[in-house]
Short mmCIF file of C-alpha atoms in Angstrom, two decimals:
data_model
loop_
_atom_site.label_atom_id
_atom_site.label_comp_id
_atom_site.label_asym_id
_atom_site.label_seq_id
_atom_site.Cartn_x
_atom_site.Cartn_y
_atom_site.Cartn_z
CA MET A 248 -19.04 41.87 48.20
CA GLU A 249 -17.21 41.10 51.37
CA ILE A 250 -18.38 41.74 54.91
CA ALA A 251 -16.15 41.59 58.01
CA THR A 252 -16.26 42.46 61.67
CA LYS A 253 -13.34 42.81 63.89
CA ASP A 254 -13.72 42.66 67.70
CA VAL A 255 -17.20 43.91 67.69
CA LYS A 256 -18.82 44.52 71.18
CA VAL A 257 -22.18 45.75 72.22
CA ASN A 258 -23.56 46.49 75.54
CA LEU A 259 -27.24 47.08 76.16
CA GLY A 260 -28.39 48.56 79.43
CA GLY A 261 -24.94 47.97 80.90
CA THR A 262 -25.03 44.31 79.91
CA PRO A 263 -22.41 43.09 77.42
CA ILE A 264 -24.31 41.25 74.68
CA LEU A 265 -21.54 40.97 72.05
CA LYS A 266 -18.06 40.14 73.53
CA GLY A 267 -15.66 40.68 70.49
CA ILE A 268 -17.06 39.09 67.37
CA ASN A 269 -14.76 38.45 64.53
CA THR A 270 -16.14 37.30 61.22
CA HIS A 271 -15.24 37.38 57.56
CA ILE A 272 -18.03 36.58 55.01
CA LYS A 273 -16.48 36.25 51.53
CA ASN A 274 -17.97 37.49 48.35
CA LYS A 275 -21.21 35.65 47.34
CA GLU A 276 -21.09 33.43 50.40
CA PHE A 277 -24.24 32.43 52.14
CA VAL A 278 -23.34 32.45 55.80
CA GLY A 279 -25.58 31.40 58.77
CA ILE A 280 -25.57 32.48 62.27
CA ILE A 281 -26.91 30.01 64.82
CA GLY A 282 -27.30 29.84 68.50
CA PRO A 283 -29.80 29.68 71.36
CA ASN A 284 -32.16 32.56 72.30
CA GLY A 285 -30.22 35.37 73.78
CA CYS A 286 -26.90 34.43 72.24
CA GLY A 287 -26.57 37.65 70.31
CA LYS A 288 -27.65 36.70 66.98
CA SER A 289 -30.02 39.52 66.10
CA THR A 290 -27.85 42.02 68.10
CA PHE A 291 -24.94 41.05 65.84
CA LEU A 292 -27.07 41.45 62.64
CA LYS A 293 -28.28 44.88 63.89
CA THR A 294 -24.80 46.23 64.19
CA VAL A 295 -24.07 45.03 60.68
CA TYR A 296 -27.19 46.72 59.19
CA ARG A 297 -26.75 49.90 61.46
CA VAL A 298 -29.62 49.73 63.85
CA LEU A 299 -27.19 49.47 66.53
CA LYS A 300 -23.70 51.01 66.93
CA PRO A 301 -20.92 48.82 68.28
CA ASP A 302 -19.34 50.10 71.58
CA ASN A 303 -15.96 48.67 70.22
CA GLY A 304 -14.65 47.28 67.06
CA CYS A 305 -15.22 47.90 63.40
CA ILE A 306 -17.45 46.52 60.52
CA TYR A 307 -16.16 46.43 57.06
CA ILE A 308 -17.94 46.59 53.80
CA SER A 309 -15.50 45.44 51.02
CA ASN A 310 -12.77 46.72 53.25
CA GLN A 311 -14.23 50.10 53.82
CA PRO A 312 -15.23 50.84 57.39
CA LEU A 313 -19.07 51.07 57.60
CA GLU A 314 -19.03 54.06 59.82
CA GLU A 315 -17.38 55.95 56.75
CA MET A 316 -20.41 55.34 54.66
CA THR A 317 -23.57 57.29 54.52
CA TYR A 318 -26.82 55.34 55.13
CA LYS A 319 -27.91 55.76 51.59
CA GLU A 320 -24.62 54.29 50.43
CA THR A 321 -25.02 51.35 52.79
CA ALA A 322 -28.64 50.90 51.55
CA LYS A 323 -27.33 50.59 47.84
CA LYS A 324 -25.07 47.74 49.06
CA MET A 325 -27.02 45.85 51.72
CA ALA A 326 -30.63 44.98 51.91
CA VAL A 327 -32.27 43.73 55.07
CA VAL A 328 -35.20 41.30 55.82
CA SER A 329 -35.91 41.44 59.66
CA GLN A 330 -38.40 39.30 61.51
CA HIS A 331 -40.59 42.20 62.92
CA ASN A 332 -42.22 44.82 60.64
CA TYR A 333 -44.74 47.30 62.01
CA TYR A 334 -46.13 50.28 60.12
CA ASN A 335 -48.73 52.92 61.35
CA PHE A 336 -49.75 53.83 57.90
CA ASP A 337 -52.01 51.82 55.44
CA PHE A 338 -49.32 51.38 52.68
CA THR A 339 -50.29 49.24 49.63
CA VAL A 340 -47.98 46.26 48.67
CA ARG A 341 -46.83 48.33 45.71
CA GLU A 342 -45.82 51.30 47.92
CA MET A 343 -44.02 48.98 50.28
CA VAL A 344 -41.90 47.34 47.56
CA LEU A 345 -41.38 50.74 45.91
CA MET A 346 -39.55 51.75 49.06
CA GLY A 347 -36.94 49.51 48.13
CA ARG A 348 -35.90 51.93 45.23
CA SER A 349 -35.75 54.90 47.55
CA PRO A 350 -31.77 54.55 47.91
CA TYR A 351 -31.62 55.59 44.22
CA LYS A 352 -33.82 58.63 44.48
CA LYS A 353 -33.06 62.37 45.08
CA ASN A 354 -35.47 64.41 47.12
CA MET A 355 -38.87 64.44 45.79
CA GLN A 356 -37.94 62.38 42.74
CA ARG A 357 -40.86 60.43 41.18
CA ASP A 358 -40.90 56.75 40.56
CA THR A 359 -40.09 55.65 37.00
CA LYS A 360 -41.25 52.94 34.71
CA GLU A 361 -38.21 51.11 35.51
CA ASP A 362 -39.03 51.10 39.30
CA TYR A 363 -42.59 49.80 38.66
CA ASP A 364 -41.06 47.08 36.34
CA ILE A 365 -38.62 46.14 39.17
CA VAL A 366 -41.61 45.97 41.74
CA ASP A 367 -43.48 43.70 39.39
CA GLU A 368 -40.52 41.48 38.98
CA CYS A 369 -39.79 41.26 42.67
CA LEU A 370 -43.35 40.49 43.53
CA GLU A 371 -43.45 37.74 41.05
CA LYS A 372 -40.22 36.19 42.50
CA VAL A 373 -42.01 35.87 45.92
CA GLY A 374 -45.35 34.75 44.45
CA MET A 375 -47.27 37.82 45.56
CA SER A 376 -48.15 39.63 42.25
CA SER A 377 -51.82 39.29 42.82
CA TYR A 378 -51.53 41.21 46.08
CA ILE A 379 -50.07 44.43 44.50
CA ASN A 380 -53.07 46.62 45.44
CA ARG A 381 -53.78 45.03 48.94
CA VAL A 382 -53.14 46.95 52.00
CA PHE A 383 -49.98 45.66 53.64
CA SER A 384 -51.42 45.60 57.23
CA SER A 385 -54.28 43.52 56.03
CA LEU A 386 -51.92 40.64 55.15
CA SER A 387 -50.95 37.67 57.30
CA GLY A 388 -47.43 37.70 59.03
CA GLY A 389 -46.23 35.27 56.46
CA GLU A 390 -47.60 37.29 53.55
CA GLN A 391 -46.20 40.40 54.97
CA GLN A 392 -42.59 38.64 55.24
CA ARG A 393 -42.77 37.75 51.55
CA ILE A 394 -43.55 41.55 50.67
CA ILE A 395 -40.46 42.66 52.96
CA LEU A 396 -38.30 40.21 50.92
CA ALA A 397 -39.73 41.73 47.72
CA ARG A 398 -38.73 45.12 49.02
CA ALA A 399 -35.20 44.00 49.89
CA LEU A 400 -34.98 42.36 46.25
CA ALA A 401 -35.98 45.71 44.64
CA GLN A 402 -32.93 47.40 46.33
CA LYS A 403 -30.65 45.36 43.75
CA THR A 404 -27.98 45.15 46.29
CA GLU A 405 -24.69 43.08 46.45
CA SER A 406 -25.51 41.70 49.92
CA MET A 407 -28.43 40.77 52.13
CA ILE A 408 -29.03 40.36 55.89
CA LEU A 409 -31.79 38.01 56.87
CA ASP A 410 -32.72 38.11 60.57
CA GLU A 411 -34.66 34.83 60.88
CA PRO A 412 -36.63 35.68 57.83
CA THR A 413 -38.82 32.35 57.66
CA ASN A 414 -40.19 32.41 61.36
CA HIS A 415 -43.85 33.01 60.17
CA LEU A 416 -43.84 30.93 57.00
CA ASP A 417 -45.01 27.65 56.12
CA ILE A 418 -42.38 25.20 54.96
CA LYS A 419 -43.24 25.78 51.38
CA TYR A 420 -42.58 29.45 51.57
CA GLN A 421 -39.43 28.98 53.81
CA LEU A 422 -37.86 27.05 50.96
CA GLN A 423 -39.25 29.22 48.27
CA ILE A 424 -37.80 32.37 49.93
CA LEU A 425 -34.36 30.88 50.75
CA ASP A 426 -34.21 29.34 47.27
CA THR A 427 -34.76 32.84 45.81
CA VAL A 428 -32.16 34.40 47.88
CA LYS A 429 -29.63 31.51 47.26
CA ASP A 430 -30.22 31.98 43.44
CA LEU A 431 -29.28 35.67 43.71
CA GLY A 432 -25.66 34.78 43.89
CA ILE A 433 -24.92 37.59 46.43
CA THR A 434 -23.37 37.86 49.68
CA VAL A 435 -26.01 36.73 52.42
CA ILE A 436 -25.75 36.62 56.25
CA SER A 437 -28.88 35.00 57.84
CA ALA A 438 -29.77 34.12 61.47
CA PHE A 439 -31.46 30.69 61.82
CA HIS A 440 -33.30 28.77 64.53
CA ASP A 441 -33.78 25.78 62.40
CA LEU A 442 -30.59 23.84 62.09
CA ASN A 443 -31.71 21.69 59.10
CA ILE A 444 -32.55 24.65 57.01
CA ALA A 445 -29.35 26.30 57.99
CA ALA A 446 -27.53 23.19 56.92
CA MET A 447 -29.30 23.00 53.68
CA TYR A 448 -28.53 26.49 52.46
CA CYS A 449 -25.30 27.81 54.10
CA ASP A 450 -21.90 27.74 52.89
CA LYS A 451 -20.48 28.57 56.22
CA ILE A 452 -21.88 28.83 59.69
CA TYR A 453 -21.04 30.83 62.85
CA ALA A 454 -22.18 29.43 65.97
CA LEU A 455 -22.63 31.93 68.88
CA GLN A 456 -22.94 31.29 72.54
CA ALA A 457 -23.26 34.06 75.25
CA GLY A 458 -22.04 36.80 72.81
CA GLU A 459 -19.00 34.88 71.51
CA VAL A 460 -18.06 32.92 68.49
CA VAL A 461 -17.62 29.14 69.71
CA SER A 462 -17.53 27.48 66.17
CA TYR A 463 -17.21 28.46 62.57
CA GLY A 464 -16.82 26.35 59.45
CA THR A 465 -18.94 24.37 56.91
CA PRO A 466 -22.30 22.96 58.18
CA GLN A 467 -20.55 19.53 58.25
CA GLU A 468 -17.93 20.90 60.62
CA VAL A 469 -20.17 22.98 62.80
CA ILE A 470 -23.36 21.12 63.23
CA THR A 471 -22.35 18.19 65.35
CA THR A 472 -24.10 16.26 68.19
CA GLU A 473 -21.48 17.74 70.62
CA LEU A 474 -22.04 21.34 69.45
CA ILE A 475 -25.86 20.86 69.70
CA ARG A 476 -25.48 19.53 73.19
CA ASN A 477 -23.31 22.36 74.24
CA LEU A 478 -25.36 25.12 72.57
CA TYR A 479 -28.84 24.04 73.11
CA GLU A 480 -28.57 21.47 75.97
CA VAL A 481 -30.32 18.64 74.06
CA GLU A 482 -29.45 15.33 72.58
CA SER A 483 -29.52 14.79 68.83
CA SER A 484 -28.31 12.65 65.86
CA VAL A 485 -26.79 14.20 62.91
CA ASN A 486 -26.85 12.37 59.69
CA ARG A 487 -26.34 12.93 55.94
CA ASN A 488 -29.03 12.11 53.35
CA GLU A 489 -28.13 10.52 49.96
CA ASP A 490 -27.32 14.20 48.55
CA GLY A 491 -24.97 14.84 51.39
CA ILE A 492 -27.14 17.27 53.24
CA LEU A 493 -27.04 17.11 56.98
CA HIS A 494 -30.23 16.06 58.81
CA VAL A 495 -30.61 16.75 62.51
CA ILE A 496 -32.94 14.61 64.58
CA PHE A 497 -33.62 15.76 68.13
CA HIS A 498 -34.19 13.29 70.90
CA PRO A 499 -36.94 13.88 73.44
CA THR A 500 -35.76 14.75 76.85
CA ARG A 501 -38.08 12.71 78.80
CA SER A 502 -37.27 9.10 79.20
CA LYS A 503 -38.93 6.52 77.14
CA GLY A 504 -40.76 4.90 79.89
CA GLU A 505 -42.25 8.05 81.38
CA SER A 506 -45.86 8.15 81.19
CA ARG A 507 -47.71 11.25 79.36
#
């Protein structure tokens, strides 16, 4: 499934946050969005998964304007893993993941054996099978994030939006979650803070600065010492390991002779 945006602009509180974003994510590409805090990464993703409505421009899902689709149709094509998940009710883990099946339900339709089998399968994929009867709110932030991923997997969509999905996770689970998503073979758009993780998983990368795309291409084309200096105002070294994967080393800003 392809996702494209054309001249997408968003103003929040009278302030322009996105200033005309053009993107084209091809079928089954894993595409990263990078940039400093406040550059518009989350705002851009929220316009794609319909939490925000653009003030200008259009978003297309497989060449169909997003605004012409119902929210239920969108949920059958696109799953979302966001970075903040708060609920006022004591849902169990099973109930949380079952919510991923709601786009396929009519009003008051009961869950089926297939739904429960999908829940079990998705919890196993994220290593949370033993938590199925736990209350979601009792889990740690990292555990909750893995349950939210399981819920997204249960939607069985052709694309997935990840809004900095690994912020609360230990490195083991960061890699496990991104491995799981990568192995799905679907279209993925993900915001990243960690450039090394982005370089490891992304086919293409868009770099944002002050609400505009300033670079686009493969990780090797985008993640350079010059771009890192311009985006993040830090010095770095960018190398490739023996597998050809980029590795970014950041240099401390204090001088070497400066005392602690």
